[in-house]
mmCIF file of C-alpha atoms and ligand atoms in Angstrom:
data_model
loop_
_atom_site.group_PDB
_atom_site.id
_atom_site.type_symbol
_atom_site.label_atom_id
_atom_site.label_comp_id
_atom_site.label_asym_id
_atom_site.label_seq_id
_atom_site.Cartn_x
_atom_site.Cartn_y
_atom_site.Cartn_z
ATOM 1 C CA UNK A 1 24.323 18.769 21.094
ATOM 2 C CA UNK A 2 25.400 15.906 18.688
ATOM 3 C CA UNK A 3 27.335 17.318 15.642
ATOM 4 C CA UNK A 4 25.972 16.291 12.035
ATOM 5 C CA UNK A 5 27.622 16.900 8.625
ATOM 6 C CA UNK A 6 25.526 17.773 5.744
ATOM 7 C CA UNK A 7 26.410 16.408 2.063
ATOM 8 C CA UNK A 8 24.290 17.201 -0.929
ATOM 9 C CA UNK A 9 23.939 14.308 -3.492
ATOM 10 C CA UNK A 10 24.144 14.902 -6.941
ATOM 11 C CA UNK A 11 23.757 11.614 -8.722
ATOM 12 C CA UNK A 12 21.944 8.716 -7.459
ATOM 13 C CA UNK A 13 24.954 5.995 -7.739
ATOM 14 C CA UNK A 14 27.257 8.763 -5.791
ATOM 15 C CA UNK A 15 24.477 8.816 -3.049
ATOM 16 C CA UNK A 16 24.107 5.572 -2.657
ATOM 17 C CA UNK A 17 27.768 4.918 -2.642
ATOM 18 C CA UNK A 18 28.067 7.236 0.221
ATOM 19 C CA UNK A 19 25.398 6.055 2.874
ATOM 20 C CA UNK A 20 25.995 2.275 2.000
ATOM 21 C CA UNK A 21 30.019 2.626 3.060
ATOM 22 C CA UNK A 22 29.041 4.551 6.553
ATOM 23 C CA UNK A 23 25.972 2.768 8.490
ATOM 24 C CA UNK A 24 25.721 6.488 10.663
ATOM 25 C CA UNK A 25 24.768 8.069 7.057
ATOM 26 C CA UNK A 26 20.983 8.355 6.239
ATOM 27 C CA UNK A 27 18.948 9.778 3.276
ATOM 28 C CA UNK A 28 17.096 13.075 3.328
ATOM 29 C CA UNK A 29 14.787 13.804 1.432
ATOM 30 C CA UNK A 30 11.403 15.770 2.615
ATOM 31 C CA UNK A 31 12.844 15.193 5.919
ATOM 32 C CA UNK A 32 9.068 15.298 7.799
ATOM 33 C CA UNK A 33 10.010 12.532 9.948
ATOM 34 C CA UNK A 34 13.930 11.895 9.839
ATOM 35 C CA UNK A 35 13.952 15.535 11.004
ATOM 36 C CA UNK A 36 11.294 14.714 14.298
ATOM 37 C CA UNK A 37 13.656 12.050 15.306
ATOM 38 C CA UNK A 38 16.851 13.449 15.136
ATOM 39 C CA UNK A 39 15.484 16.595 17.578
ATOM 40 C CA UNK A 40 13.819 13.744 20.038
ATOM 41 C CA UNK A 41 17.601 12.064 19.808
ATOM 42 C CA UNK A 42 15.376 9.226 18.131
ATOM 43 C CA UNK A 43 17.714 8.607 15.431
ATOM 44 C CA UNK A 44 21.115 9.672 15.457
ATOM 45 C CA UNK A 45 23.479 9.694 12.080
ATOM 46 C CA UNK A 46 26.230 11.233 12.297
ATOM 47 C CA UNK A 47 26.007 12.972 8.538
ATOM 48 C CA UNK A 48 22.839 13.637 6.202
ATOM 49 C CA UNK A 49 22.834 12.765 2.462
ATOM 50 C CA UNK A 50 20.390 14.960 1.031
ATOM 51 C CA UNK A 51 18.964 13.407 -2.056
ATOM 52 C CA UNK A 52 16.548 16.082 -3.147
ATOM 53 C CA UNK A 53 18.396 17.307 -6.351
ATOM 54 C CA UNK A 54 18.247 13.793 -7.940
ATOM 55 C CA UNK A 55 16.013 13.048 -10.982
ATOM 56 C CA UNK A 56 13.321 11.064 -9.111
ATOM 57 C CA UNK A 57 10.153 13.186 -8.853
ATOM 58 C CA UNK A 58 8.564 12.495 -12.002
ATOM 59 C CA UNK A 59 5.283 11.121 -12.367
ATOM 60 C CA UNK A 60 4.438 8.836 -15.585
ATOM 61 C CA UNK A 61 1.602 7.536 -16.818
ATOM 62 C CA UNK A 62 2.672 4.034 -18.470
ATOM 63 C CA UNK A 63 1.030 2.896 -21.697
ATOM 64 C CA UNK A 64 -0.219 -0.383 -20.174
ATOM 65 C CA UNK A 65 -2.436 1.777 -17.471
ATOM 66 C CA UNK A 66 -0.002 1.671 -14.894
ATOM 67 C CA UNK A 67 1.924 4.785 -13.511
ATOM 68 C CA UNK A 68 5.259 5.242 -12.318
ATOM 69 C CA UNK A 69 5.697 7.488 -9.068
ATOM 70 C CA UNK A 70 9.690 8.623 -8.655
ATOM 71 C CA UNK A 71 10.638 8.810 -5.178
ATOM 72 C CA UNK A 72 11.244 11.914 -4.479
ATOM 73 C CA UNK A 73 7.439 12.996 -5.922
ATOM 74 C CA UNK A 74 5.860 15.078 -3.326
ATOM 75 C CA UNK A 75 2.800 13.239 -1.684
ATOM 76 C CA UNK A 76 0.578 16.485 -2.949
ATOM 77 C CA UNK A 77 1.907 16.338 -6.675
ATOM 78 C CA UNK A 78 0.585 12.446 -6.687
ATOM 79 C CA UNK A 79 -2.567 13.447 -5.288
ATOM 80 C CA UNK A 80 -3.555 15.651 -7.563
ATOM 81 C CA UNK A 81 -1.725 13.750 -11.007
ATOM 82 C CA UNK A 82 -4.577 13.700 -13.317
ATOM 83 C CA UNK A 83 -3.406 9.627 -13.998
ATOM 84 C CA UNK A 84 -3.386 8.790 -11.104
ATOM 85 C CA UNK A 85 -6.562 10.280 -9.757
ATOM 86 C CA UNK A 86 -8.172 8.457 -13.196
ATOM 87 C CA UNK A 87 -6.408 4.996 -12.710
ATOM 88 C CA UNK A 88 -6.738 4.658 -9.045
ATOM 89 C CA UNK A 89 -8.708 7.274 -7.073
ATOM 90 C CA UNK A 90 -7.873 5.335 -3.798
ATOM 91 C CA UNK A 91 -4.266 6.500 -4.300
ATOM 92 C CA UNK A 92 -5.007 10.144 -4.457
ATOM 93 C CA UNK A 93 -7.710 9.529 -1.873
ATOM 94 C CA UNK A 94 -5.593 8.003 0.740
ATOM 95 C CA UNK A 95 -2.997 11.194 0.102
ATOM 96 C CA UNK A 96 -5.404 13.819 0.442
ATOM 97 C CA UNK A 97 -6.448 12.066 3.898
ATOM 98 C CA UNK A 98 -3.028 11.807 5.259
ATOM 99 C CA UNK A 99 -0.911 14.547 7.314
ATOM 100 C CA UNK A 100 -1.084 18.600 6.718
ATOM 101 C CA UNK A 101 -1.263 20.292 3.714
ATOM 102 C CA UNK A 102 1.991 21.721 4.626
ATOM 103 C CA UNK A 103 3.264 18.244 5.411
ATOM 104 C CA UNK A 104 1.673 16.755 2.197
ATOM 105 C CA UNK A 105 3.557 19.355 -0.018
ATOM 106 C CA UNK A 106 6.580 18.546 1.595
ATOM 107 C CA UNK A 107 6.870 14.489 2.221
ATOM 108 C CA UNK A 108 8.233 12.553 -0.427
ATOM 109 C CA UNK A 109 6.390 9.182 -1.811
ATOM 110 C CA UNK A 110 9.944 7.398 -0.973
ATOM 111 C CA UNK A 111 9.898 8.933 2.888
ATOM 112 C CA UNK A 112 6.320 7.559 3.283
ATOM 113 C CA UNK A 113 7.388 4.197 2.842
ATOM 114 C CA UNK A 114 9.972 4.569 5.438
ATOM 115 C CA UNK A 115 8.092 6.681 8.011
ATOM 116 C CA UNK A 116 8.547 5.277 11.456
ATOM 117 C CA UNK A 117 5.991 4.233 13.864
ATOM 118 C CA UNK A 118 3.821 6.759 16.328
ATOM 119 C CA UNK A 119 4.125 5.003 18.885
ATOM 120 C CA UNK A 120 4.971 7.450 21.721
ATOM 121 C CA UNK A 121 6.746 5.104 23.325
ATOM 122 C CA UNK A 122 9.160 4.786 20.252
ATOM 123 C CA UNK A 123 9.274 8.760 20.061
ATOM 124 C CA UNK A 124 9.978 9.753 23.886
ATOM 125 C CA UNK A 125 13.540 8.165 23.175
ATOM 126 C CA UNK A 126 13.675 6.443 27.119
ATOM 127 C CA UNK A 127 10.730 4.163 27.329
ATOM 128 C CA UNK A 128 11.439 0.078 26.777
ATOM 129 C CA UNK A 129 11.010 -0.104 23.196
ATOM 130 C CA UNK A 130 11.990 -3.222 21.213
ATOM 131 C CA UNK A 131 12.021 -1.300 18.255
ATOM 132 C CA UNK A 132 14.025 1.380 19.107
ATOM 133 C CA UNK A 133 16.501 -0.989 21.256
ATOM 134 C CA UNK A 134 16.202 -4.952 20.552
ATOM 135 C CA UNK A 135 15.754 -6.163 24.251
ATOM 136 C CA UNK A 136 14.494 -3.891 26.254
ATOM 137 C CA UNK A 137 10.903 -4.672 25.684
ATOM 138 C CA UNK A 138 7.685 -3.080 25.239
ATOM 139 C CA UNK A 139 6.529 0.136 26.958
ATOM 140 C CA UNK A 140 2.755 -0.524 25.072
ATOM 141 C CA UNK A 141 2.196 -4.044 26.145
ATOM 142 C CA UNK A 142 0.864 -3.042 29.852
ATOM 143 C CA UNK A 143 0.593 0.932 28.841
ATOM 144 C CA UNK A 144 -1.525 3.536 26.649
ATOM 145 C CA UNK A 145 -2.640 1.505 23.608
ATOM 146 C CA UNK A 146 -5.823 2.682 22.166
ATOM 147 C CA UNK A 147 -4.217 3.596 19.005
ATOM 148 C CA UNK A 148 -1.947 0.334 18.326
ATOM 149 C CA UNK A 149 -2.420 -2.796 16.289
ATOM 150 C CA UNK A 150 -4.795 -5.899 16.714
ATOM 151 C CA UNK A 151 -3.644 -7.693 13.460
ATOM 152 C CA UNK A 152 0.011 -9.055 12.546
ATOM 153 C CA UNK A 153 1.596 -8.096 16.526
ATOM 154 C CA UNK A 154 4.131 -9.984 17.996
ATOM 155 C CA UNK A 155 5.004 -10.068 21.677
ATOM 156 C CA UNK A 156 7.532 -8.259 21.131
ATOM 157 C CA UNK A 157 6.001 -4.603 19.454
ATOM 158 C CA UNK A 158 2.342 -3.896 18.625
ATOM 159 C CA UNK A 159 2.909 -0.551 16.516
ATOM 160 C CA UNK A 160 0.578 0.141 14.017
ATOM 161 C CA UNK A 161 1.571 0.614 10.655
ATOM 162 C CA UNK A 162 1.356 4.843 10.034
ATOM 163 C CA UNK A 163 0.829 5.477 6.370
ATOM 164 C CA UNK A 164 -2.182 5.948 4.687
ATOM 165 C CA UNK A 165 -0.774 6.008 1.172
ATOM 166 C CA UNK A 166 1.043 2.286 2.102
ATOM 167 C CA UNK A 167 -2.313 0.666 2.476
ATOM 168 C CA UNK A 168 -3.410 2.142 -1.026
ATOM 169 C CA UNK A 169 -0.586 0.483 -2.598
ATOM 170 C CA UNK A 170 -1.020 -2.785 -0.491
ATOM 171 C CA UNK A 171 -4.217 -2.855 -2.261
ATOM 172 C CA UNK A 172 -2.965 -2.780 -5.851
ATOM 173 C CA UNK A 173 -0.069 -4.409 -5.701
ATOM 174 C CA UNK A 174 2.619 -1.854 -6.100
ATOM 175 C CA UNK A 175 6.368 -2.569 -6.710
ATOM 176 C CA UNK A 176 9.199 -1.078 -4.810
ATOM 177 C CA UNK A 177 12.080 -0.393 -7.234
ATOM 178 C CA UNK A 178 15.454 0.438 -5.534
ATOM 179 C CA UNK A 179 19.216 1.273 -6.367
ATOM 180 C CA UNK A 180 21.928 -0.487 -4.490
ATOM 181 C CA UNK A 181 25.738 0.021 -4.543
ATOM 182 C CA UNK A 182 25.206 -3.551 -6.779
ATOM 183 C CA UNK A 183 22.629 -2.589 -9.258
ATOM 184 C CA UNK A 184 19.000 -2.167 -9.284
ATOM 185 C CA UNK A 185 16.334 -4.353 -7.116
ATOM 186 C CA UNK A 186 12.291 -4.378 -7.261
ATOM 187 C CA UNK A 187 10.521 -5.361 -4.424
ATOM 188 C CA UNK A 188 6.703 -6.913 -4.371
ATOM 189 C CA UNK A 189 5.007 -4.574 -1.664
ATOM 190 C CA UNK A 190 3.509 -7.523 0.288
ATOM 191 C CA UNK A 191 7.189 -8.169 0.937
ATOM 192 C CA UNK A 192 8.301 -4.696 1.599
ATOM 193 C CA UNK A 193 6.516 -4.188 4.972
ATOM 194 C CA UNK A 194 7.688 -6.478 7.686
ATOM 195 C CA UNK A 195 5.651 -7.572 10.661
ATOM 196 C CA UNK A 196 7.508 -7.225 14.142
ATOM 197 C CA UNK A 197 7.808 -11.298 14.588
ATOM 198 C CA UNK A 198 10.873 -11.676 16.841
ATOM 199 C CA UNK A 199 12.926 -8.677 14.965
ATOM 200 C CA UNK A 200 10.098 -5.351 15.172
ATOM 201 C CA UNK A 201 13.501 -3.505 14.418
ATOM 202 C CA UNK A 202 13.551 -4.505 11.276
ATOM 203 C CA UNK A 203 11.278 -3.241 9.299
ATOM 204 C CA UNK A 204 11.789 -3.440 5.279
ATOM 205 C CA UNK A 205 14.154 -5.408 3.723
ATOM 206 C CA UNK A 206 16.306 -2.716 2.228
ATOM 207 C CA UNK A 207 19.660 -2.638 3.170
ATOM 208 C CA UNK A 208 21.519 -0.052 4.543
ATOM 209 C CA UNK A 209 22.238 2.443 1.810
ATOM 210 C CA UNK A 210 19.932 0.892 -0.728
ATOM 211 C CA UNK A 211 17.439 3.755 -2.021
ATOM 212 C CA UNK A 212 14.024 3.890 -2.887
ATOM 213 C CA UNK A 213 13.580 5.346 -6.993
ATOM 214 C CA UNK A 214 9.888 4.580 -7.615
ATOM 215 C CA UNK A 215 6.886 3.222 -6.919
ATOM 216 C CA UNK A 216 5.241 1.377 -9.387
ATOM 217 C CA UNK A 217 1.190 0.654 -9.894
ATOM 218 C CA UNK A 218 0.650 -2.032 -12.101
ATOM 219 C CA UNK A 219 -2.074 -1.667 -14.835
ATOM 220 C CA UNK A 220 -5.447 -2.731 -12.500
ATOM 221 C CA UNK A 221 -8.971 -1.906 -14.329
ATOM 222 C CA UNK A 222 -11.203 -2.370 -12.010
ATOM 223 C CA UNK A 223 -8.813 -0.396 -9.541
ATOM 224 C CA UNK A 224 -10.890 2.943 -11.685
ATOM 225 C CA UNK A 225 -14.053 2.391 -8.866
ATOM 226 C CA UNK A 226 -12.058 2.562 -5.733
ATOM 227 C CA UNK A 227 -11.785 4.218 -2.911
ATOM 228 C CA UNK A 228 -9.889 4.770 0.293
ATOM 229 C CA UNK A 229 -11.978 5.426 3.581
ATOM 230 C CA UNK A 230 -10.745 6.373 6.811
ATOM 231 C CA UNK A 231 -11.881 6.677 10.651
ATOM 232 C CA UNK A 232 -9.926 8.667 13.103
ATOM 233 C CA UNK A 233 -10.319 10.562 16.061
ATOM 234 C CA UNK A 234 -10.946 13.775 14.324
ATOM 235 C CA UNK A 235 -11.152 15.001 10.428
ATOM 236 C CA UNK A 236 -8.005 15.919 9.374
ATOM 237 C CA UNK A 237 -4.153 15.792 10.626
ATOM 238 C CA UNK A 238 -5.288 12.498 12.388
ATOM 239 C CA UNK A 239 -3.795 8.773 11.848
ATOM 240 C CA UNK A 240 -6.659 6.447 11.215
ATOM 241 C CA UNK A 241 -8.111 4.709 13.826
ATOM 242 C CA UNK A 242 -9.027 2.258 10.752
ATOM 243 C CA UNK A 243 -8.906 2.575 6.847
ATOM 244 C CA UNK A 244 -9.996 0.871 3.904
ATOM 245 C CA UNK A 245 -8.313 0.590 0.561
ATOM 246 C CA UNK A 246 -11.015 -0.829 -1.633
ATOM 247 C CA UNK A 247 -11.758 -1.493 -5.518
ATOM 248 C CA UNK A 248 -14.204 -4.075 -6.679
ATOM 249 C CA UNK A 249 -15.754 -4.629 -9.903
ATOM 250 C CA UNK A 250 -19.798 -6.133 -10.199
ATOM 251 C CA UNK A 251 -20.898 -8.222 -12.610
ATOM 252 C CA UNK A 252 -24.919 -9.042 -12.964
ATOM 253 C CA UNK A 253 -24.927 -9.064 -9.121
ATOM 254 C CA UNK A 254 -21.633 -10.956 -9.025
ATOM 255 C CA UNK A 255 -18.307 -9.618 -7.687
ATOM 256 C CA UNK A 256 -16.380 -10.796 -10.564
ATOM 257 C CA UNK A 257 -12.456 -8.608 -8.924
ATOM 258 C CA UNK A 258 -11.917 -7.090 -5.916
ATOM 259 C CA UNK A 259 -9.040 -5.551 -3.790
ATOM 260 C CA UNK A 260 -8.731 -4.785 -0.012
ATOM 261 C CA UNK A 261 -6.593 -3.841 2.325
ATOM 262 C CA UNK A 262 -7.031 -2.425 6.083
ATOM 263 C CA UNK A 263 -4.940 0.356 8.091
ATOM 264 C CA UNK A 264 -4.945 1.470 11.573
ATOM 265 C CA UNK A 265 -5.452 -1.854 12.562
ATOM 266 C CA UNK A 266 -2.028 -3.750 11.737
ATOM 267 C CA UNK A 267 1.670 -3.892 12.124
ATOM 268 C CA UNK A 268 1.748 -3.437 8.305
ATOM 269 C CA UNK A 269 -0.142 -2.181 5.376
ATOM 270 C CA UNK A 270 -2.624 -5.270 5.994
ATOM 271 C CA UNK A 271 -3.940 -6.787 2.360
ATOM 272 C CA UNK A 272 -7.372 -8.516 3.604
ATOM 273 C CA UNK A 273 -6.636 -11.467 1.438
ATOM 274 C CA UNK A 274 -9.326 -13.712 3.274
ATOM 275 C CA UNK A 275 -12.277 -11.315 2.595
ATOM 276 C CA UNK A 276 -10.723 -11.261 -1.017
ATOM 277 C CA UNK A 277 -11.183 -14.642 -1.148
ATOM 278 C CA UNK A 278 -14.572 -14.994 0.227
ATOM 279 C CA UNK A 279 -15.674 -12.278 -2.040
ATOM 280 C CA UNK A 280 -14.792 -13.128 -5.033
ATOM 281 C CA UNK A 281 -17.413 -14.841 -7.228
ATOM 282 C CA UNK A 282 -20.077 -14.108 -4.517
ATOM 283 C CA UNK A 283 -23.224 -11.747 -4.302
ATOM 284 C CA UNK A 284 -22.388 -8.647 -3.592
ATOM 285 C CA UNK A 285 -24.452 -8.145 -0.300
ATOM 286 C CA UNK A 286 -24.317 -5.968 2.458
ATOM 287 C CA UNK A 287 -24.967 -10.207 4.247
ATOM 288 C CA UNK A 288 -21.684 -11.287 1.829
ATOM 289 C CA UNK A 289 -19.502 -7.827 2.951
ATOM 290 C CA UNK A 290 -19.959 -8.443 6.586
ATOM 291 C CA UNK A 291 -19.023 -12.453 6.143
ATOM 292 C CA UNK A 292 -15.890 -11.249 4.404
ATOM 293 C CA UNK A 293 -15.648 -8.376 6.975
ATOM 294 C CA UNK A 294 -15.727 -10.730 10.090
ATOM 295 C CA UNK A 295 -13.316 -13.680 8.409
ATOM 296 C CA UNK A 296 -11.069 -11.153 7.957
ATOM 297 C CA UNK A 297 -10.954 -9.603 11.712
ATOM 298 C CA UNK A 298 -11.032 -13.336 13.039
ATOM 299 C CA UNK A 299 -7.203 -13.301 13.650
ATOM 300 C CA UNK A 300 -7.376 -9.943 16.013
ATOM 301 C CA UNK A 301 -6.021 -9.860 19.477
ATOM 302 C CA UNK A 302 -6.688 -7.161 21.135
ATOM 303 C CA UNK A 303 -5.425 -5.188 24.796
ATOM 304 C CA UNK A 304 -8.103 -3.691 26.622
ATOM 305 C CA UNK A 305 -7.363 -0.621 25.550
ATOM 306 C CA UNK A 306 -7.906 -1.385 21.471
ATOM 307 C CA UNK A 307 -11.060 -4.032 21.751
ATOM 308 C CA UNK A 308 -12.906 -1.667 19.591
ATOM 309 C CA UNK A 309 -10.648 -1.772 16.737
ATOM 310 C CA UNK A 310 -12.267 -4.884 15.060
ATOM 311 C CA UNK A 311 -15.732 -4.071 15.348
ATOM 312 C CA UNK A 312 -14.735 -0.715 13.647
ATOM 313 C CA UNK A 313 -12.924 -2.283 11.217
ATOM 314 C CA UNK A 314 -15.518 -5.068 10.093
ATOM 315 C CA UNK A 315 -18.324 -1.718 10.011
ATOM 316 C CA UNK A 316 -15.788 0.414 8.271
ATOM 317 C CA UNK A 317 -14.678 -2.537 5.451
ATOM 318 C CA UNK A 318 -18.820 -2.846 4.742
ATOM 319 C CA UNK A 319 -19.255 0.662 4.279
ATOM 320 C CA UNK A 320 -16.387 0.759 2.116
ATOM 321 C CA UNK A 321 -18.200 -1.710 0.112
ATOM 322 C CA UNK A 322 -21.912 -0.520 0.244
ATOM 323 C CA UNK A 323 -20.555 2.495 -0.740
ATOM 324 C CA UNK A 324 -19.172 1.280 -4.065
ATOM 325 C CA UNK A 325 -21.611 -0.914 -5.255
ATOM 326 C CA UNK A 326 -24.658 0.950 -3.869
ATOM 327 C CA UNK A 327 -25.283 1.884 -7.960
ATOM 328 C CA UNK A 328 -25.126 -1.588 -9.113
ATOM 329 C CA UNK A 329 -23.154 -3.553 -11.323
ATOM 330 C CA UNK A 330 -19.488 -2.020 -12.241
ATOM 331 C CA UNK A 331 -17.035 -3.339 -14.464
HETATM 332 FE FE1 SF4 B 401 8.310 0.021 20.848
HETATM 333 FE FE2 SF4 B 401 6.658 -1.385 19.328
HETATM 334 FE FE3 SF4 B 401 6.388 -1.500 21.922
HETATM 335 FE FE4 SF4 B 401 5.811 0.774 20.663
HETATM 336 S S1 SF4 B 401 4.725 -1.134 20.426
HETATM 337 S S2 SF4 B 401 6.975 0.525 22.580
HETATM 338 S S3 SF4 B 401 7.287 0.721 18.968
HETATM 339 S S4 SF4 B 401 8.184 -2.186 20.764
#
């Protein structure tokens, strides 16, 4: 048994002072997945900083229409913030969809960022995993991978993405505000989540001992008719197989904003910028939504394993949209 030390923070410059100077000190906070990994000998710090007594779970609603999520906000308090669930229902949505309840009431909105990969081959802590040790390949490449990515892989690591609530936030795009030892940082979300590439260790750009504070959601309109669906394997406590993030905005017939993103299917949150593109200014038609739909899968590669991931995708990204505009114009 590997010894660890326990601190409890009370300030958030103390905190981060005290993981950035040792790189074998981590954050707690909910602790639904730091916790997993240290029993599998996953992850291994040698001392815990737990950060749940700092000021950082409050929930605002700004006076532009955006809101500002603290960290440490429990996924089920989001879900159920009247602001939230006004200004962007996919937020709430995709929360409500992911984990337990007992998980949800527990996981912070900061952990969820940071939540690691379930790939098992990650989580047994012996099979080649370039993730979990640069270099010694990939267990999934040649093994079980029905569940992993067809968008944004690498040869090196083909883990999909986990969160529901990241894809959400993809969607609208959220800001990442830190604290480092140095001062504050905000991070654009389409930066935040890395794709494997040659590195599928590194996966944010934070730096050691640089801490999560909030989540911002910048004022969106037409983010009020949105919606987050998700297929999986069974109907709750399930990963997605695929997801869609989705808000769009009709105009006499004529998609006049929209918003997309895609989970289950990519090595990151994956914002479907392509479909965007395609969509915007066009008909919306269920002929239009599959166009998008297919442009947008084009890029897959699949194993044999995961060849049904785009096809789902492309039907689940058109009933996304049907869904929404099925009543006609919305603005
Ligand atoms: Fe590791 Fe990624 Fe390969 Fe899974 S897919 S075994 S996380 S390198």
């Amino acid at each position: 048994m590997r010894p660890i030390s326990y601190l409890r923070a009370e300030d958030i410059d103390g905190a981060v002072r005290t993981v950035t100077a040792d790189p074998d000190t981590h954050f707690l906070a909910g602790g639904t997945t730091e916790v997993d990994l240290l029993r599998q000998g996953v992850l291994t710090p040698r001392r815990l900083v737990d950060i749940n007594r700092l000021q950082l779970a409050g929930i605002e609603a700004l006076p532009e229409g955006g809101v500002r999520i603290g960290a440490l906000a429990r996924m089920s308090d989001v879900a159920a913030d009247p602001a939230v669930r006004e200004r962007f229902p996919l937020v709430s949505r995709a929360l409500v969809l992911g984990a337990s309840a007992q998980l949800r009431h527990m996981a912070s909105m900061g952990g969820n960022m940071l939540q690691k990969v379930r790939c098992g081959y990650y989580r047994d802590g012996e099979s080649a995993c370039n993730k979990r040790r640069p270099g010694s390949g990939c267990a999934a490449l040649g093994g079980i991978s029905r569940t992993h990515a067809v968008l944004g892989t690498s040869e090196h690591c083909i883990a999909t993405h986990p969160s529901d609530v990241a894809v959400a936030l993809v969607a609208l795009d959220a800001r990442i505000h830190t604290r480092t030892s140095g001062g504050e940082r905000v991070h654009d979300i389409d930066g935040f989540f890395l794709e494997p590439g040659d590195t599928p260790d590194r996966e944010h750009p934070l730096e050691h001992g640089e801490l999560i504070t909030a989540i911002e959601l910048p004022p969106l309109p037409l983010a009020r008719h949105s919606s987050y669906l998700k297929v999986r394997d069974r109907e709750s406590y399930e990963f997605a197989l695929v997801s869609v993030a989705a808000a769009i905005s009709v105009e006499s017939g004529v998609i006049s904003g929209v918003r997309l993103a895609l989970g289950g299917i990519g090595t990151r949150p994956w914002r479907a910028r392509r479909a965007e593109e395609l969509l915007l200014g066009a008909p919306a038609t269920p002929e239009n939504f599959a166009r998008a739909a297919r442009e947008e899968l084009s890029a897959a590669r699949t194993t044999a394993m995961n060849a049904f991931k785009p096809e789902l995708a492309r039907r689940t990204l058109v009933r996304a949209l049907e869904t929404l505009t099925r009543d006609g114009d919305r603005r």
